[in-house]
Amino acid sequence: VCSCSLSCFCLYFPRYASLYFCCAIEDQDNELLTLEVVHRYVELLDRYFGNVCELDIIFNFEKAYFILDEFIIGGEVQDTSKRSAVKAIEDSDMLQETVEEYMNKPAF
Amino acid sequence: MPAPIRLRELIRTIRTARTQAEEREMIQKECAAIRSSFREEDNTYRCRNVAKLLYMHMLGYPAHFGQLECLKLIASQKFTDKRIGYLGAMLLLDERQDVHLLMTNCIKNDLNHSTQYVQGLALCTLGCMGSSEMCRDLAGEVEKLLKTSNSYLRKKAALCAVHVIRKVPELMEMFLPATKNLLNEKNHGVLHTSVVLLTEMCERSPDMLAHFRKVSLVPQLVRILKNLIMSGYSPEHDVSGISDPFLQVRILRLLRILGRNDDDSSEAMNDILAQVATNTETSKNVGNAILYETVLTIMDIKSESGLRVLAINILGRFLLNNDKNIRYVALTSLLKTVQTDHNAVQRHRSTIVDCLKDLDVSIKRRAMELSFALVNGNNVRGMMKELLYFLDSCEPEFKADCASGIFLAAEKYAPSKRWHIDTIMRVLTTAGSYVRDDAVPNLIQLITNSVEMHAYTVQRLYKAILGDYSQQPLVQVASWCIGEYGDLLVSGQCEEEEPIQVYRLLATVSSGVCDSGDVLLFVFLSFHFPCSRIKKVVSIYGSSIDVELQQRAVEYNALFKKYDHMRPALLERMPVMEKVTTNGPTEIVQTNGETETAVLETKPPHSGLQPGSQANDLLDLLGGNDITPVIPTAPTSKPASAGGELLDLLGDLNLTGSPVSAPAPQISQPPFLPDILKSATFLLSTGIPSITAYNKNGLKIDFSFERSNTNPSVTVITIQASNSTELDMTDFVFQAAVPKTFQLQLLSPSSSVIPAFNSGTITQVIKVLNPQKQQLRMRIKLTYNHKGSAMQDLAEVNNFPPQSWQ
């Protein structure tokens, strides 16, 4: 992990194999816990995609965002349970209209 | 029109691009297609197009034309549309675009949607990018959801409320009632977000803080924390064997805010803090994260000293950890606490000093700052050794700060003057080019103050620049010292150096790093050893290309040739400088214009005197474009004290235009002296004829004149007294008085013995201020011993040539 300081934010760059994460935090935030937050996010991705790899994230970037939005809102962690975030995404996926509902045309 | 290509298709295509230009081309083509699709108001594929647009936005390409489309998606009934629409809103819109306000109504509707996931989307979007207007409009809805029993929505509503409070602090009151039951939840998500909400409220409002202290929030939090630690393994929230560290850390942070400056609250949390500090597993990062938060809390609240020591010891252990993140975090925290818990941090000094040798740059910097904070009278020698070694080996970006820090610490805690000078010299030799500009005058001032160290200092400096003269500050200091104390270097107190060797060194130095300071040296050396070679070198510089060098060289040449008799007076030692504070701009004491009574009188610094140029100013003082004589202290003739006798002298002097019983004659007053001297500049004599003022009994006194070009009221008279008898005249004292309209200053004579047979003279300088340009008249009184008897004579001098006073 390397870090650099800007005026009010600190940037932390944890590295997971070929993936680089960049995280901006404030003065009063716990730097060591930030590393745990990033680690938890990777775990969530792993749980959803099953052995997540780089390509999963590239071709499903919108899903990566959705998972992030279930984990963090406005910069704060909203749920500390490993299960609930992934369950919410899976349930939401179910709600997405099926192919037929799009008049025989695929969603996206 | 064919169907727009699918998202994944686009991604695949873009990834095949081999160059930046190729990628740009693909993207432009697709953007064009998307734009025309938007124009056709195609509902079916809007979602797909916006998704592709978001991907291209992620790559860095402009996507603003999709903003309105996101709004249309949000308004759609389909969940897929809403999902992408809200994501697009969060990525593409912010409060700077007026368009975003159009979202407000949609969000309001979605907050009341029947499907919780739609509500969740709306809450998320509001909580991430809601502007203050949006927050004001929708705060009520958020507050409603904060009270729902659905924990999925409750936790999101809590974080949304946090965002609302950040944007519109006045709305904080509104959420207060809802917070009553928040901590009774079992759901960790709700607990966590509730703690965040409470933290935000307490941080922003002292009233809220007081309120929460009163409603016994602290015991509640302590209970929750205890349950977390004690409870068994919970797979859902576990991280490496620790139960929900995120929640633990947030609770600790809230406790910190509640306990700050409050004895009761601090008391209530002492036990749990001690428990967490001692029982947490430290093998993984997560345990250390909790310990770190605990330490921060302990240091911030009013904890008992045992607990504080425990906290600092934890930080000390962190310093030994292999993980450099943890070391970094420990150093940062120690830096914050070193002022308040100095002794406890001192115990870990050796570990901190070891961190100076770390590979990581940020850690080195923190360690350096902390080391300076820890230097005190007891450990200064050891610490300095380490810090000097660090200065040697550290990266250039640190050297300036390190050097300054060493100077400061050395000044405060130096055990002896010799050590102090050694330390500064070591810094100049290792990192000379990085020291700040004010280091040189400070060092010089320090050296002049330590009189007994002069010989030692000048020797060391000489040896230093013998080896290496690339460091400018070192050369400056060395030049100054060798110039001032060159006699100590060469005669007696030094082992083997000869003037010629010194001269040779300076010639090499000046050929490499020539500034006028080096030329000065020759002058000073020549004072001690008038040497034709030195004079030759100086005259070489008389035709140098550098204008300043040329000017100085010519002036010094003139000094050698015509004013050799002035040299002793000119080249007296600099007086000891006033001690100055290191942090402020240094005040250089002006040496011209000193009165006899107060040598150390400090003049206010010139306005516009910058610290950076003071080194040069110092050298200027020494050479000076105007050569102003330094008045040595306690001269033998003091006009001020001769008042009584002068009264007699002037008793019957015929004063034109004023009554005979005139009040006391004008005696030179100290305050006026500076003016005379400041304005006096020597010019080559413009040909004013000299006179013989007195010639009796073998004693002849000649006057020669000079006028100042900057101040026409000043006349400078140089007297020369010679003795044509066959015996010496001893204890010779010359006194003079002038009429009231004049002012007079007498400098000290070159000696008090006039040798016989005209074999030598006494010279003395008189300065007369004649603002009204009246005819110059003077009464003189001479006393001396001759042939065993005391002689005394009075005379009037009336034959002043008109050019000397007109």
mmCIF file of N, CA and C in Angstrom, chain A:
data_model
loop_
_atom_site.group_PDB
_atom_site.id
_atom_site.type_symbol
_atom_site.label_atom_id
_atom_site.label_comp_id
_atom_site.label_asym_id
_atom_site.label_seq_id
_atom_site.Cartn_x
_atom_site.Cartn_y
_atom_site.Cartn_z
ATOM 1 N N VAL A 1 0.851 -1.193 0.000
ATOM 2 C CA VAL A 1 0.000 0.000 0.000
ATOM 3 C C VAL A 1 0.882 1.238 0.000
ATOM 4 N N CYS A 2 0.616 2.159 -0.879
ATOM 5 C CA CYS A 2 1.316 3.427 -0.762
ATOM 6 C C CYS A 2 0.286 4.510 -0.500
ATOM 7 N N SER A 3 0.719 5.639 -0.015
ATOM 8 C CA SER A 3 -0.236 6.689 0.293
ATOM 9 C C SER A 3 0.385 8.032 -0.013
ATOM 10 N N CYS A 4 -0.449 8.995 -0.284
ATOM 11 C CA CYS A 4 0.041 10.351 -0.413
ATOM 12 C C CYS A 4 -1.008 11.258 0.183
ATOM 13 N N SER A 5 -0.610 12.419 0.598
ATOM 14 C CA SER A 5 -1.546 13.323 1.264
ATOM 15 C C SER A 5 -1.834 14.532 0.412
ATOM 16 N N LEU A 6 -3.075 14.815 0.213
ATOM 17 C CA LEU A 6 -3.468 16.106 -0.339
ATOM 18 C C LEU A 6 -3.965 16.928 0.832
ATOM 19 N N SER A 7 -4.437 18.135 0.572
ATOM 20 C CA SER A 7 -4.743 19.023 1.692
ATOM 21 C C SER A 7 -5.705 18.409 2.675
ATOM 22 N N CYS A 8 -6.821 17.872 2.227
ATOM 23 C CA CYS A 8 -7.740 17.336 3.213
ATOM 24 C C CYS A 8 -8.028 15.871 3.009
ATOM 25 N N PHE A 9 -7.496 15.295 1.985
ATOM 26 C CA PHE A 9 -7.762 13.889 1.744
ATOM 27 C C PHE A 9 -6.468 13.112 1.710
ATOM 28 N N CYS A 10 -6.558 11.881 2.100
ATOM 29 C CA CYS A 10 -5.430 10.977 1.963
ATOM 30 C C CYS A 10 -5.819 9.940 0.943
ATOM 31 N N LEU A 11 -4.926 9.604 0.082
ATOM 32 C CA LEU A 11 -5.220 8.580 -0.900
ATOM 33 C C LEU A 11 -4.488 7.299 -0.550
ATOM 34 N N TYR A 12 -5.229 6.228 -0.546
ATOM 35 C CA TYR A 12 -4.593 4.951 -0.253
ATOM 36 C C TYR A 12 -4.732 4.047 -1.461
ATOM 37 N N PHE A 13 -3.713 3.344 -1.787
ATOM 38 C CA PHE A 13 -3.730 2.500 -2.982
ATOM 39 C C PHE A 13 -3.412 1.066 -2.608
ATOM 40 N N PRO A 14 -4.399 0.308 -2.150
ATOM 41 C CA PRO A 14 -4.101 -1.099 -1.916
ATOM 42 C C PRO A 14 -4.067 -1.834 -3.246
ATOM 43 N N ARG A 15 -3.310 -2.874 -3.278
ATOM 44 C CA ARG A 15 -3.138 -3.590 -4.541
ATOM 45 C C ARG A 15 -3.527 -5.045 -4.381
ATOM 46 N N TYR A 16 -4.379 -5.510 -5.273
ATOM 47 C CA TYR A 16 -4.767 -6.918 -5.238
ATOM 48 C C TYR A 16 -4.384 -7.515 -6.573
ATOM 49 N N ALA A 17 -3.311 -8.276 -6.602
ATOM 50 C CA ALA A 17 -2.805 -8.853 -7.848
ATOM 51 C C ALA A 17 -2.692 -7.738 -8.889
ATOM 52 N N SER A 18 -3.460 -7.803 -9.959
ATOM 53 C CA SER A 18 -3.320 -6.784 -10.997
ATOM 54 C C SER A 18 -4.313 -5.644 -10.829
ATOM 55 N N LEU A 19 -5.077 -5.676 -9.766
ATOM 56 C CA LEU A 19 -6.064 -4.618 -9.553
ATOM 57 C C LEU A 19 -5.515 -3.565 -8.608
ATOM 58 N N TYR A 20 -5.672 -2.305 -8.995
ATOM 59 C CA TYR A 20 -5.257 -1.215 -8.114
ATOM 60 C C TYR A 20 -6.496 -0.478 -7.628
ATOM 61 N N PHE A 21 -6.558 -0.231 -6.340
ATOM 62 C CA PHE A 21 -7.671 0.522 -5.785
ATOM 63 C C PHE A 21 -7.178 1.876 -5.313
ATOM 64 N N CYS A 22 -7.995 2.862 -5.507
ATOM 65 C CA CYS A 22 -7.625 4.201 -5.041
ATOM 66 C C CYS A 22 -8.739 4.718 -4.161
ATOM 67 N N CYS A 23 -8.385 5.172 -2.980
ATOM 68 C CA CYS A 23 -9.395 5.500 -1.991
ATOM 69 C C CYS A 23 -9.048 6.822 -1.327
ATOM 70 N N ALA A 24 -9.967 7.777 -1.383
ATOM 71 C CA ALA A 24 -9.706 9.059 -0.742
ATOM 72 C C ALA A 24 -10.449 9.124 0.573
ATOM 73 N N ILE A 25 -9.727 9.444 1.657
ATOM 74 C CA ILE A 25 -10.379 9.522 2.967
ATOM 75 C C ILE A 25 -10.025 10.842 3.618
ATOM 76 N N GLU A 26 -10.742 11.157 4.681
ATOM 77 C CA GLU A 26 -10.504 12.414 5.373
ATOM 78 C C GLU A 26 -9.554 12.216 6.538
ATOM 79 N N ASP A 27 -9.207 13.335 7.157
ATOM 80 C CA ASP A 27 -8.298 13.321 8.298
ATOM 81 C C ASP A 27 -8.708 12.373 9.402
ATOM 82 N N GLN A 28 -9.989 12.439 9.774
ATOM 83 C CA GLN A 28 -10.376 11.710 10.982
ATOM 84 C C GLN A 28 -10.695 10.258 10.701
ATOM 85 N N ASP A 29 -10.585 9.835 9.443
ATOM 86 C CA ASP A 29 -10.885 8.439 9.158
ATOM 87 C C ASP A 29 -9.710 7.553 9.519
ATOM 88 N N ASN A 30 -10.035 6.341 9.912
ATOM 89 C CA ASN A 30 -9.034 5.374 10.323
ATOM 90 C C ASN A 30 -8.420 4.737 9.078
ATOM 91 N N GLU A 31 -7.135 5.004 8.869
ATOM 92 C CA GLU A 31 -6.506 4.514 7.638
ATOM 93 C C GLU A 31 -6.488 2.992 7.565
ATOM 94 N N LEU A 32 -6.203 2.364 8.709
ATOM 95 C CA LEU A 32 -6.106 0.908 8.696
ATOM 96 C C LEU A 32 -7.462 0.286 8.425
ATOM 97 N N LEU A 33 -8.516 0.922 8.908
ATOM 98 C CA LEU A 33 -9.840 0.378 8.666
ATOM 99 C C LEU A 33 -10.213 0.524 7.197
ATOM 100 N N THR A 34 -9.708 1.582 6.563
ATOM 101 C CA THR A 34 -9.982 1.777 5.135
ATOM 102 C C THR A 34 -9.498 0.575 4.332
ATOM 103 N N LEU A 35 -8.344 0.067 4.735
ATOM 104 C CA LEU A 35 -7.840 -1.112 4.038
ATOM 105 C C LEU A 35 -8.820 -2.272 4.189
ATOM 106 N N GLU A 36 -9.411 -2.369 5.368
ATOM 107 C CA GLU A 36 -10.396 -3.428 5.597
ATOM 108 C C GLU A 36 -11.643 -3.213 4.755
ATOM 109 N N VAL A 37 -12.019 -1.949 4.584
ATOM 110 C CA VAL A 37 -13.207 -1.644 3.772
ATOM 111 C C VAL A 37 -12.987 -2.098 2.336
ATOM 112 N N VAL A 38 -11.822 -1.782 1.800
ATOM 113 C CA VAL A 38 -11.527 -2.186 0.421
ATOM 114 C C VAL A 38 -11.525 -3.711 0.319
ATOM 115 N N HIS A 39 -10.949 -4.337 1.326
ATOM 116 C CA HIS A 39 -10.884 -5.785 1.325
ATOM 117 C C HIS A 39 -12.269 -6.391 1.342
ATOM 118 N N ARG A 40 -13.161 -5.786 2.119
ATOM 119 C CA ARG A 40 -14.537 -6.289 2.200
ATOM 120 C C ARG A 40 -15.226 -6.154 0.857
ATOM 121 N N TYR A 41 -14.978 -5.048 0.169
ATOM 122 C CA TYR A 41 -15.595 -4.833 -1.144
ATOM 123 C C TYR A 41 -15.151 -5.914 -2.127
ATOM 124 N N VAL A 42 -13.877 -6.209 -2.097
ATOM 125 C CA VAL A 42 -13.364 -7.257 -2.979
ATOM 126 C C VAL A 42 -14.037 -8.594 -2.649
ATOM 127 N N GLU A 43 -14.244 -8.820 -1.361
ATOM 128 C CA GLU A 43 -14.913 -10.053 -0.949
ATOM 129 C C GLU A 43 -16.332 -10.113 -1.501
ATOM 130 N N LEU A 44 -17.022 -8.984 -1.473
ATOM 131 C CA LEU A 44 -18.390 -8.937 -1.987
ATOM 132 C C LEU A 44 -18.414 -9.234 -3.488
ATOM 133 N N LEU A 45 -17.479 -8.635 -4.186
ATOM 134 C CA LEU A 45 -17.399 -8.882 -5.628
ATOM 135 C C LEU A 45 -17.161 -10.371 -5.879
ATOM 136 N N ASP A 46 -16.286 -10.912 -5.055
ATOM 137 C CA ASP A 46 -15.929 -12.319 -5.209
ATOM 138 C C ASP A 46 -17.136 -13.217 -4.990
ATOM 139 N N ARG A 47 -17.906 -12.854 -3.991
ATOM 140 C CA ARG A 47 -19.087 -13.656 -3.660
ATOM 141 C C ARG A 47 -20.113 -13.578 -4.780
ATOM 142 N N TYR A 48 -20.277 -12.390 -5.352
ATOM 143 C CA TYR A 48 -21.300 -12.220 -6.389
ATOM 144 C C TYR A 48 -20.882 -12.884 -7.689
ATOM 145 N N PHE A 49 -19.662 -12.609 -8.119
ATOM 146 C CA PHE A 49 -19.243 -13.131 -9.417
ATOM 147 C C PHE A 49 -18.704 -14.547 -9.325
ATOM 148 N N GLY A 50 -18.329 -14.949 -8.162
ATOM 149 C CA GLY A 50 -17.702 -16.258 -8.004
ATOM 150 C C GLY A 50 -16.298 -16.231 -8.569
ATOM 151 N N ASN A 51 -15.316 -16.167 -7.699
ATOM 152 C CA ASN A 51 -13.914 -16.061 -8.130
ATOM 153 C C ASN A 51 -13.718 -14.922 -9.115
ATOM 154 N N VAL A 52 -13.983 -13.750 -8.625
ATOM 155 C CA VAL A 52 -13.960 -12.577 -9.499
ATOM 156 C C VAL A 52 -12.584 -12.387 -10.122
ATOM 157 N N CYS A 53 -12.592 -11.964 -11.380
ATOM 158 C CA CYS A 53 -11.343 -11.630 -12.032
ATOM 159 C C CYS A 53 -11.538 -10.295 -12.751
ATOM 160 N N GLU A 54 -10.493 -9.806 -13.338
ATOM 161 C CA GLU A 54 -10.510 -8.473 -13.936
ATOM 162 C C GLU A 54 -11.591 -8.339 -15.005
ATOM 163 N N LEU A 55 -11.729 -9.363 -15.827
ATOM 164 C CA LEU A 55 -12.684 -9.286 -16.939
ATOM 165 C C LEU A 55 -14.109 -9.175 -16.449
ATOM 166 N N ASP A 56 -14.377 -9.825 -15.313
ATOM 167 C CA ASP A 56 -15.734 -9.722 -14.753
ATOM 168 C C ASP A 56 -16.094 -8.277 -14.515
ATOM 169 N N ILE A 57 -15.139 -7.564 -13.979
ATOM 170 C CA ILE A 57 -15.428 -6.179 -13.636
ATOM 171 C C ILE A 57 -15.522 -5.321 -14.899
ATOM 172 N N ILE A 58 -14.693 -5.607 -15.885
ATOM 173 C CA ILE A 58 -14.738 -4.806 -17.104
ATOM 174 C C ILE A 58 -16.074 -4.972 -17.812
ATOM 175 N N PHE A 59 -16.509 -6.213 -17.968
ATOM 176 C CA PHE A 59 -17.724 -6.433 -18.741
ATOM 177 C C PHE A 59 -18.988 -6.274 -17.937
ATOM 178 N N ASN A 60 -18.860 -6.154 -16.656
ATOM 179 C CA ASN A 60 -20.045 -5.956 -15.812
ATOM 180 C C ASN A 60 -19.844 -4.770 -14.892
ATOM 181 N N PHE A 61 -19.330 -3.703 -15.468
ATOM 182 C CA PHE A 61 -18.968 -2.571 -14.606
ATOM 183 C C PHE A 61 -20.181 -2.027 -13.871
ATOM 184 N N GLU A 62 -21.360 -2.109 -14.532
ATOM 185 C CA GLU A 62 -22.525 -1.536 -13.858
ATOM 186 C C GLU A 62 -22.878 -2.358 -12.624
ATOM 187 N N LYS A 63 -22.614 -3.646 -12.676
ATOM 188 C CA LYS A 63 -22.871 -4.481 -11.501
ATOM 189 C C LYS A 63 -21.924 -4.131 -10.369
ATOM 190 N N ALA A 64 -20.661 -3.866 -10.754
ATOM 191 C CA ALA A 64 -19.691 -3.486 -9.735
ATOM 192 C C ALA A 64 -20.173 -2.222 -9.002
ATOM 193 N N TYR A 65 -20.713 -1.293 -9.780
ATOM 194 C CA TYR A 65 -21.277 -0.090 -9.174
ATOM 195 C C TYR A 65 -22.445 -0.420 -8.261
ATOM 196 N N PHE A 66 -23.331 -1.294 -8.727
ATOM 197 C CA PHE A 66 -24.507 -1.624 -7.919
ATOM 198 C C PHE A 66 -24.079 -2.223 -6.585
ATOM 199 N N ILE A 67 -23.091 -3.107 -6.651
ATOM 200 C CA ILE A 67 -22.625 -3.729 -5.409
ATOM 201 C C ILE A 67 -22.031 -2.672 -4.489
ATOM 202 N N LEU A 68 -21.267 -1.770 -5.100
ATOM 203 C CA LEU A 68 -20.672 -0.698 -4.292
ATOM 204 C C LEU A 68 -21.757 0.129 -3.611
ATOM 205 N N ASP A 69 -22.856 0.375 -4.363
ATOM 206 C CA ASP A 69 -23.931 1.182 -3.794
ATOM 207 C C ASP A 69 -24.687 0.459 -2.692
ATOM 208 N N GLU A 70 -24.606 -0.847 -2.671
ATOM 209 C CA GLU A 70 -25.215 -1.579 -1.566
ATOM 210 C C GLU A 70 -24.299 -1.621 -0.348
ATOM 211 N N PHE A 71 -23.045 -1.324 -0.564
ATOM 212 C CA PHE A 71 -22.071 -1.408 0.517
ATOM 213 C C PHE A 71 -21.808 -0.035 1.152
ATOM 214 N N ILE A 72 -21.740 0.974 0.296
ATOM 215 C CA ILE A 72 -21.391 2.316 0.779
ATOM 216 C C ILE A 72 -22.365 3.339 0.217
ATOM 217 N N ILE A 73 -22.822 4.235 1.086
ATOM 218 C CA ILE A 73 -23.626 5.368 0.629
ATOM 219 C C ILE A 73 -22.995 6.647 1.162
ATOM 220 N N GLY A 74 -22.807 7.623 0.312
ATOM 221 C CA GLY A 74 -22.290 8.912 0.767
ATOM 222 C C GLY A 74 -20.984 8.783 1.507
ATOM 223 N N GLY A 75 -20.187 7.790 1.174
ATOM 224 C CA GLY A 75 -18.881 7.662 1.799
ATOM 225 C C GLY A 75 -18.877 6.863 3.087
ATOM 226 N N GLU A 76 -20.026 6.420 3.542
ATOM 227 C CA GLU A 76 -20.075 5.642 4.789
ATOM 228 C C GLU A 76 -20.570 4.227 4.520
ATOM 229 N N VAL A 77 -20.020 3.297 5.249
ATOM 230 C CA VAL A 77 -20.433 1.902 5.116
ATOM 231 C C VAL A 77 -21.858 1.746 5.623
ATOM 232 N N GLN A 78 -22.696 1.047 4.844
ATOM 233 C CA GLN A 78 -24.080 0.911 5.291
ATOM 234 C C GLN A 78 -24.383 -0.458 5.851
ATOM 235 N N ASP A 79 -23.627 -1.452 5.455
ATOM 236 C CA ASP A 79 -23.892 -2.760 6.044
ATOM 237 C C ASP A 79 -22.605 -3.545 6.201
ATOM 238 N N THR A 80 -22.476 -4.151 7.370
ATOM 239 C CA THR A 80 -21.241 -4.855 7.639
ATOM 240 C C THR A 80 -21.398 -6.362 7.473
ATOM 241 N N SER A 81 -22.564 -6.748 7.002
ATOM 242 C CA SER A 81 -22.785 -8.177 6.828
ATOM 243 C C SER A 81 -22.380 -8.583 5.419
ATOM 244 N N LYS A 82 -21.679 -9.702 5.315
ATOM 245 C CA LYS A 82 -21.213 -10.127 3.990
ATOM 246 C C LYS A 82 -22.366 -10.565 3.120
ATOM 247 N N ARG A 83 -23.368 -11.085 3.790
ATOM 248 C CA ARG A 83 -24.450 -11.690 3.026
ATOM 249 C C ARG A 83 -25.402 -10.684 2.439
ATOM 250 N N SER A 84 -25.798 -9.713 3.242
ATOM 251 C CA SER A 84 -26.958 -8.904 2.875
ATOM 252 C C SER A 84 -26.738 -8.100 1.607
ATOM 253 N N ALA A 85 -25.535 -7.592 1.404
ATOM 254 C CA ALA A 85 -25.299 -6.795 0.206
ATOM 255 C C ALA A 85 -25.508 -7.636 -1.044
ATOM 256 N N VAL A 86 -24.921 -8.813 -1.033
ATOM 257 C CA VAL A 86 -25.021 -9.664 -2.215
ATOM 258 C C VAL A 86 -26.455 -10.127 -2.427
ATOM 259 N N LYS A 87 -27.138 -10.417 -1.318
ATOM 260 C CA LYS A 87 -28.535 -10.853 -1.438
ATOM 261 C C LYS A 87 -29.370 -9.752 -2.071
ATOM 262 N N ALA A 88 -29.153 -8.540 -1.667
ATOM 263 C CA ALA A 88 -29.925 -7.423 -2.217
ATOM 264 C C ALA A 88 -29.703 -7.299 -3.720
ATOM 265 N N ILE A 89 -28.476 -7.464 -4.158
ATOM 266 C CA ILE A 89 -28.180 -7.365 -5.588
ATOM 267 C C ILE A 89 -28.873 -8.493 -6.343
ATOM 268 N N GLU A 90 -28.782 -9.666 -5.783
ATOM 269 C CA GLU A 90 -29.397 -10.798 -6.481
ATOM 270 C C GLU A 90 -30.905 -10.634 -6.581
ATOM 271 N N ASP A 91 -31.502 -10.138 -5.508
ATOM 272 C CA ASP A 91 -32.940 -9.874 -5.557
ATOM 273 C C ASP A 91 -33.278 -8.813 -6.591
ATOM 274 N N SER A 92 -32.463 -7.772 -6.627
ATOM 275 C CA SER A 92 -32.697 -6.706 -7.600
ATOM 276 C C SER A 92 -32.562 -7.232 -9.013
ATOM 277 N N ASP A 93 -31.601 -8.106 -9.210
ATOM 278 C CA ASP A 93 -31.438 -8.673 -10.547
ATOM 279 C C ASP A 93 -32.706 -9.374 -10.989
ATOM 280 N N MET A 94 -33.351 -10.031 -10.039
ATOM 281 C CA MET A 94 -34.600 -10.721 -10.344
ATOM 282 C C MET A 94 -35.663 -9.744 -10.817
ATOM 283 N N LEU A 95 -35.614 -8.553 -10.277
ATOM 284 C CA LEU A 95 -36.626 -7.578 -10.632
ATOM 285 C C LEU A 95 -36.445 -7.039 -12.034
ATOM 286 N N GLN A 96 -35.231 -7.175 -12.556
ATOM 287 C CA GLN A 96 -35.009 -6.637 -13.884
ATOM 288 C C GLN A 96 -35.895 -7.365 -14.871
ATOM 289 N N GLU A 97 -36.495 -6.599 -15.747
ATOM 290 C CA GLU A 97 -37.462 -7.165 -16.668
ATOM 291 C C GLU A 97 -36.813 -8.242 -17.530
ATOM 292 N N THR A 98 -37.573 -9.274 -17.767
ATOM 293 C CA THR A 98 -37.036 -10.359 -18.568
ATOM 294 C C THR A 98 -37.007 -9.950 -20.032
ATOM 295 N N VAL A 99 -36.355 -10.798 -20.796
ATOM 296 C CA VAL A 99 -36.212 -10.510 -22.223
ATOM 297 C C VAL A 99 -37.576 -10.324 -22.878
ATOM 298 N N GLU A 100 -38.514 -11.206 -22.543
ATOM 299 C CA GLU A 100 -39.839 -11.145 -23.166
ATOM 300 C C GLU A 100 -40.510 -9.813 -22.891
ATOM 301 N N GLU A 101 -40.321 -9.319 -21.671
ATOM 302 C CA GLU A 101 -40.994 -8.075 -21.329
ATOM 303 C C GLU A 101 -40.482 -6.904 -22.133
ATOM 304 N N TYR A 102 -39.358 -7.118 -22.812
ATOM 305 C CA TYR A 102 -38.856 -6.033 -23.647
ATOM 306 C C TYR A 102 -39.238 -6.268 -25.101
ATOM 307 N N MET A 103 -40.346 -6.904 -25.294
ATOM 308 C CA MET A 103 -40.878 -7.115 -26.649
ATOM 309 C C MET A 103 -39.872 -7.794 -27.552
ATOM 310 N N ASN A 104 -39.357 -8.885 -27.058
ATOM 311 C CA ASN A 104 -38.415 -9.683 -27.846
ATOM 312 C C ASN A 104 -37.130 -8.956 -28.181
ATOM 313 N N LYS A 105 -36.948 -7.894 -27.502
ATOM 314 C CA LYS A 105 -35.647 -7.244 -27.747
ATOM 315 C C LYS A 105 -34.854 -7.279 -26.442
ATOM 316 N N PRO A 106 -33.589 -7.568 -26.514
ATOM 317 C CA PRO A 106 -32.824 -7.732 -25.275
ATOM 318 C C PRO A 106 -32.704 -6.397 -24.505
ATOM 319 N N ALA A 107 -32.550 -6.533 -23.226
ATOM 320 C CA ALA A 107 -32.480 -5.344 -22.355
ATOM 321 C C ALA A 107 -31.238 -4.507 -22.698
ATOM 322 N N PHE A 108 -30.123 -4.941 -22.302
ATOM 323 C CA PHE A 108 -28.889 -4.272 -22.700
ATOM 324 C C PHE A 108 -27.759 -5.249 -22.495
#
